[in-house]
Coordinates of C-alpha atoms in Angstrom, one line a residue:
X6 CA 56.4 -115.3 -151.0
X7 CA 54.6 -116.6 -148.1
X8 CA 51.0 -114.7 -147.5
X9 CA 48.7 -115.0 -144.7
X10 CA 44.7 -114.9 -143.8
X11 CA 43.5 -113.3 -141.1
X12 CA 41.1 -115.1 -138.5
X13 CA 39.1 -113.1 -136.0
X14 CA 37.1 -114.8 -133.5
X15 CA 33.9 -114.2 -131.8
X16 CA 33.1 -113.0 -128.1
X17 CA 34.2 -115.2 -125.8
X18 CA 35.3 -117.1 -128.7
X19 CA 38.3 -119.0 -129.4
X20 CA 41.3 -119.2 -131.9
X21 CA 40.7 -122.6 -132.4
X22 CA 37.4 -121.8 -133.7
X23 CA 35.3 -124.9 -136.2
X24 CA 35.5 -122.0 -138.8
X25 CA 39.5 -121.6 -138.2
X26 CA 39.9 -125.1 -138.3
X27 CA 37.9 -125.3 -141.7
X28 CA 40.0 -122.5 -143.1
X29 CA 43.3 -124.4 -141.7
X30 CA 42.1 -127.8 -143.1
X31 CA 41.3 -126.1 -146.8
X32 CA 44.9 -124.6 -147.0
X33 CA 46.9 -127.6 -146.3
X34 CA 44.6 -129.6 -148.2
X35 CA 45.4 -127.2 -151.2
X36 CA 49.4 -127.4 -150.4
X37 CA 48.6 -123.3 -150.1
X38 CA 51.0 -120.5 -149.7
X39 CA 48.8 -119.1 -147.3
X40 CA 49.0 -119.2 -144.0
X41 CA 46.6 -118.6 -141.2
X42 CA 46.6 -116.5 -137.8
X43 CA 44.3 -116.8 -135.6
X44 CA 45.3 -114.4 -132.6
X45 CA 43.6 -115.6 -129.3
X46 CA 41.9 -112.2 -128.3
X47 CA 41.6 -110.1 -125.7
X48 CA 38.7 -110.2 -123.8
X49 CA 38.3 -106.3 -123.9
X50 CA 37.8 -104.4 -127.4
X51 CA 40.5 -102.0 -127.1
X52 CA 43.3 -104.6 -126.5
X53 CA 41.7 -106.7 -128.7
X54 CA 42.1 -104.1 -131.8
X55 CA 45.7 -103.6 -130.5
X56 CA 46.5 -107.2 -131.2
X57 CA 44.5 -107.3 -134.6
X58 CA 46.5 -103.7 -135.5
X59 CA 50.1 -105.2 -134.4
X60 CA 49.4 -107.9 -136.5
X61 CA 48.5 -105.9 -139.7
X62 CA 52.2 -103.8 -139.0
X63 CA 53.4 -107.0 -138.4
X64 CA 52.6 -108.4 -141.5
X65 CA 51.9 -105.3 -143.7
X66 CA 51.6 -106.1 -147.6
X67 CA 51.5 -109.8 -146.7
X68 CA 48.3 -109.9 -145.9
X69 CA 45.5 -110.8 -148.5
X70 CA 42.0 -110.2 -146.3
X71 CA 40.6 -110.8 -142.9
X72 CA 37.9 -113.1 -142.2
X73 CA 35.3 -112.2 -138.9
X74 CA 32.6 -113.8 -137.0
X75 CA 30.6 -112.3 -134.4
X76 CA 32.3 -109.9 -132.7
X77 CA 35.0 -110.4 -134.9
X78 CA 32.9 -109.6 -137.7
X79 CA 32.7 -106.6 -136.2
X80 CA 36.4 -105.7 -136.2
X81 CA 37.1 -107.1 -139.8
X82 CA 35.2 -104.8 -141.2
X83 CA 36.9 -102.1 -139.7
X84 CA 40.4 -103.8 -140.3
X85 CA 39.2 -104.4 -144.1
X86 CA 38.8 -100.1 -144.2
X87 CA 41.7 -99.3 -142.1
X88 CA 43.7 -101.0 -143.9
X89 CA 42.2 -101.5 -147.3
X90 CA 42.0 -105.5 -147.8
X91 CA 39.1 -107.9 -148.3
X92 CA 37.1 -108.9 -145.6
X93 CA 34.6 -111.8 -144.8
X94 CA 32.0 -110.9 -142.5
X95 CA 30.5 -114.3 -140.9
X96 CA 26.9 -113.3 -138.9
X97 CA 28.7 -110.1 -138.1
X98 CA 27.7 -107.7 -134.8
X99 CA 26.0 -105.2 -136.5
X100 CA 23.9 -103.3 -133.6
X101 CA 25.4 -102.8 -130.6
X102 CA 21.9 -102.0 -128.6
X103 CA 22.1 -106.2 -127.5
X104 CA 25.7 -105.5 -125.8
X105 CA 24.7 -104.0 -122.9
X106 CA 23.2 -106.9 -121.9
X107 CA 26.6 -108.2 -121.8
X108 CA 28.1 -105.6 -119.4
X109 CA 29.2 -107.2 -116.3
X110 CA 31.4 -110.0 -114.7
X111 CA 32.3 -112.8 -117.2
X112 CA 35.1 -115.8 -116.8
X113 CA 36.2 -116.5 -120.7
X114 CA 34.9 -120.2 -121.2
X115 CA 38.1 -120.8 -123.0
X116 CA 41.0 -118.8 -121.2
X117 CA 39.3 -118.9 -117.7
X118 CA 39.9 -115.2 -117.3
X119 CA 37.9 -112.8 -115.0
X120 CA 36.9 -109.9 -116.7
X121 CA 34.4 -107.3 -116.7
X122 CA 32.9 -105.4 -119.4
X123 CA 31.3 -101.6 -118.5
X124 CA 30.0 -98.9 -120.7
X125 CA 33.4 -96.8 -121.6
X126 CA 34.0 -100.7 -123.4
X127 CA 30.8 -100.4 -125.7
X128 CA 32.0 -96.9 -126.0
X129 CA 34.7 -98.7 -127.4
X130 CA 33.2 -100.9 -129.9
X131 CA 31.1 -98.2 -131.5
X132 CA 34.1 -96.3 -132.2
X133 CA 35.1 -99.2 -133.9
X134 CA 32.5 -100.0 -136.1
X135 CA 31.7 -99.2 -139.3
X136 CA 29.2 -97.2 -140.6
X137 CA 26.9 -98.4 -143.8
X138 CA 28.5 -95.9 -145.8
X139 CA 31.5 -97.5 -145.8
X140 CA 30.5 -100.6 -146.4
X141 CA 32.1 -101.9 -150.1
X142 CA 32.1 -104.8 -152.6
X143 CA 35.3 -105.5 -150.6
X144 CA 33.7 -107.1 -147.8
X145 CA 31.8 -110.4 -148.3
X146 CA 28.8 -110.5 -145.8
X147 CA 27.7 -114.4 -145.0
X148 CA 24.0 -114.3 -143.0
X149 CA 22.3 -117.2 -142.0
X150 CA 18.6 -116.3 -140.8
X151 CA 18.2 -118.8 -138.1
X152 CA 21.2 -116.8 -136.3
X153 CA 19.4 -117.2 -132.6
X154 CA 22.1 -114.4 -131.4
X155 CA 22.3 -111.2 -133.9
X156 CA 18.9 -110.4 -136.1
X157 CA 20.6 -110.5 -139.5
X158 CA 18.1 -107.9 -141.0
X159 CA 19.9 -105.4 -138.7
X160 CA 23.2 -106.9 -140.2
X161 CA 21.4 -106.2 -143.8
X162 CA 21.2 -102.4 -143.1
X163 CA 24.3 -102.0 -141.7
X164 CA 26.6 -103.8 -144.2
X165 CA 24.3 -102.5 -147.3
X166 CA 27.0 -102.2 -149.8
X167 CA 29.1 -105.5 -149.2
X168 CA 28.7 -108.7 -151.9
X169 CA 25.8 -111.0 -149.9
X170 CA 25.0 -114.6 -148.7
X171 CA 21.9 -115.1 -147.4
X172 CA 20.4 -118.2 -146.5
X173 CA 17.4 -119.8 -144.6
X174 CA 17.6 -121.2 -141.6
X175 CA 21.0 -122.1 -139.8
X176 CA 22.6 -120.9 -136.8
X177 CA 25.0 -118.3 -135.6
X178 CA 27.6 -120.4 -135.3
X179 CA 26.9 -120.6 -139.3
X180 CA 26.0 -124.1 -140.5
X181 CA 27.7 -125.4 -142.9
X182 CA 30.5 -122.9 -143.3
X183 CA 32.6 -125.9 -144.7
X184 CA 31.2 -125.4 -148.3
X185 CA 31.7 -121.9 -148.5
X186 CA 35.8 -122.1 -147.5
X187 CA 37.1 -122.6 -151.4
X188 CA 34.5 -119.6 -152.4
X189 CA 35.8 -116.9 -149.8
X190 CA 39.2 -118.2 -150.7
X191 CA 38.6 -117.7 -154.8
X192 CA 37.2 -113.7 -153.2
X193 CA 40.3 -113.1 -151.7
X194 CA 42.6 -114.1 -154.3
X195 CA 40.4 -112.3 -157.2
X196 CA 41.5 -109.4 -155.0
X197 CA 45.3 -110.1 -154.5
X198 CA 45.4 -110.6 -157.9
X199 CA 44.2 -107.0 -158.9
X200 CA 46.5 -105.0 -156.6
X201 CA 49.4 -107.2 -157.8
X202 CA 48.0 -106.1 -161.3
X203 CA 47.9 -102.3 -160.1

């Protein structure tokens, strides 16, 4: 039976990410089973977790974890609760107190669409995320300290409970996130093989 990863993008980000392609290089390198979907997504957070909540009925049971950067991060770890699968966390959002400085007109540097982000949209995202409490061995939390976006020490507190990377320097794009593509790919399996176990 065919199975299937879950990509999720960063803002502004696209589905063609380096860290998709890494991913998508690794499984046919490996003749996997696994297949990747990267949904291209919305440019607002509500639509957005639509698309990533379509796909999960889409695909329900087939589905072995959910890997997030950024912004996507953000909504993996919420998709990894909601629907109780493994999640990689890559530089996640963690406090939303830097968004506001995003409120206002953007064009997406990828789709070329107009949008406009206002406050009932980081109303939005803080419905969405998760709170440290939640946070479980389930989700895998890759920081890089260098990350000139997100302070990762605010990342620390909120994920507090998640399995941890942590390394010197880098970026937030995470440098070198190549190497790490057979490990997260060893996490989720360990945990497809205890449910099929269960």
């Amino acid at each position: 039976m065919t199975r299937y990863l879950l990509f999720l993008h960063g803002f502004q980000g696209s589905s063609q990410s380096f860290k998709r392609e890494c991913i998508a290089q690794y499984l046919s390198e490996t003749d996997s089973k696994i297949e990747l979907i990267s949904p291209q997504l919305a440019c607002y957070p509500k639509p957005a977790w639509s698309q990533i909540c379509e796909i999960m009925q889409s695909f329900k049971g087939e589905i072995i974890g959910v890997v997030g950067s950024s912004l996507g991060g953000l909504f993996a770890a919420r998709a990894s609760l909601d629907y109780d699968l493994p999640a990689v966390l890559v530089n996640p959002v963690a406090d939303l107190s830097m968004v506001p400085m995003l409120l206002g007109e953007h064009i997406h540097p990828y789709t070329q669409e107009r949008f406009r982000l206002c406050q009932h949209h980081l109303d939005e995202l803080v419905k969405l995320r998760a709170s440290p409490d939640e946070t479980s061995m389930k989700q895998w939390l890759m920081l890089q300290k260098g990350d000139e976006v997100l302070d990762y020490q605010k990342a620390l507190k909120a994920y507090p409970n998640t399995k941890q990377t942590i390394e010197s320097g880098g970026e937030h794009g995470f440098a070198g996130f190549k190497r790490y593509v057979p490990a997260i790919m060893r996490f989720f399996m360990t945990y497809e093989k205890l449910d099929n176990h269960d």
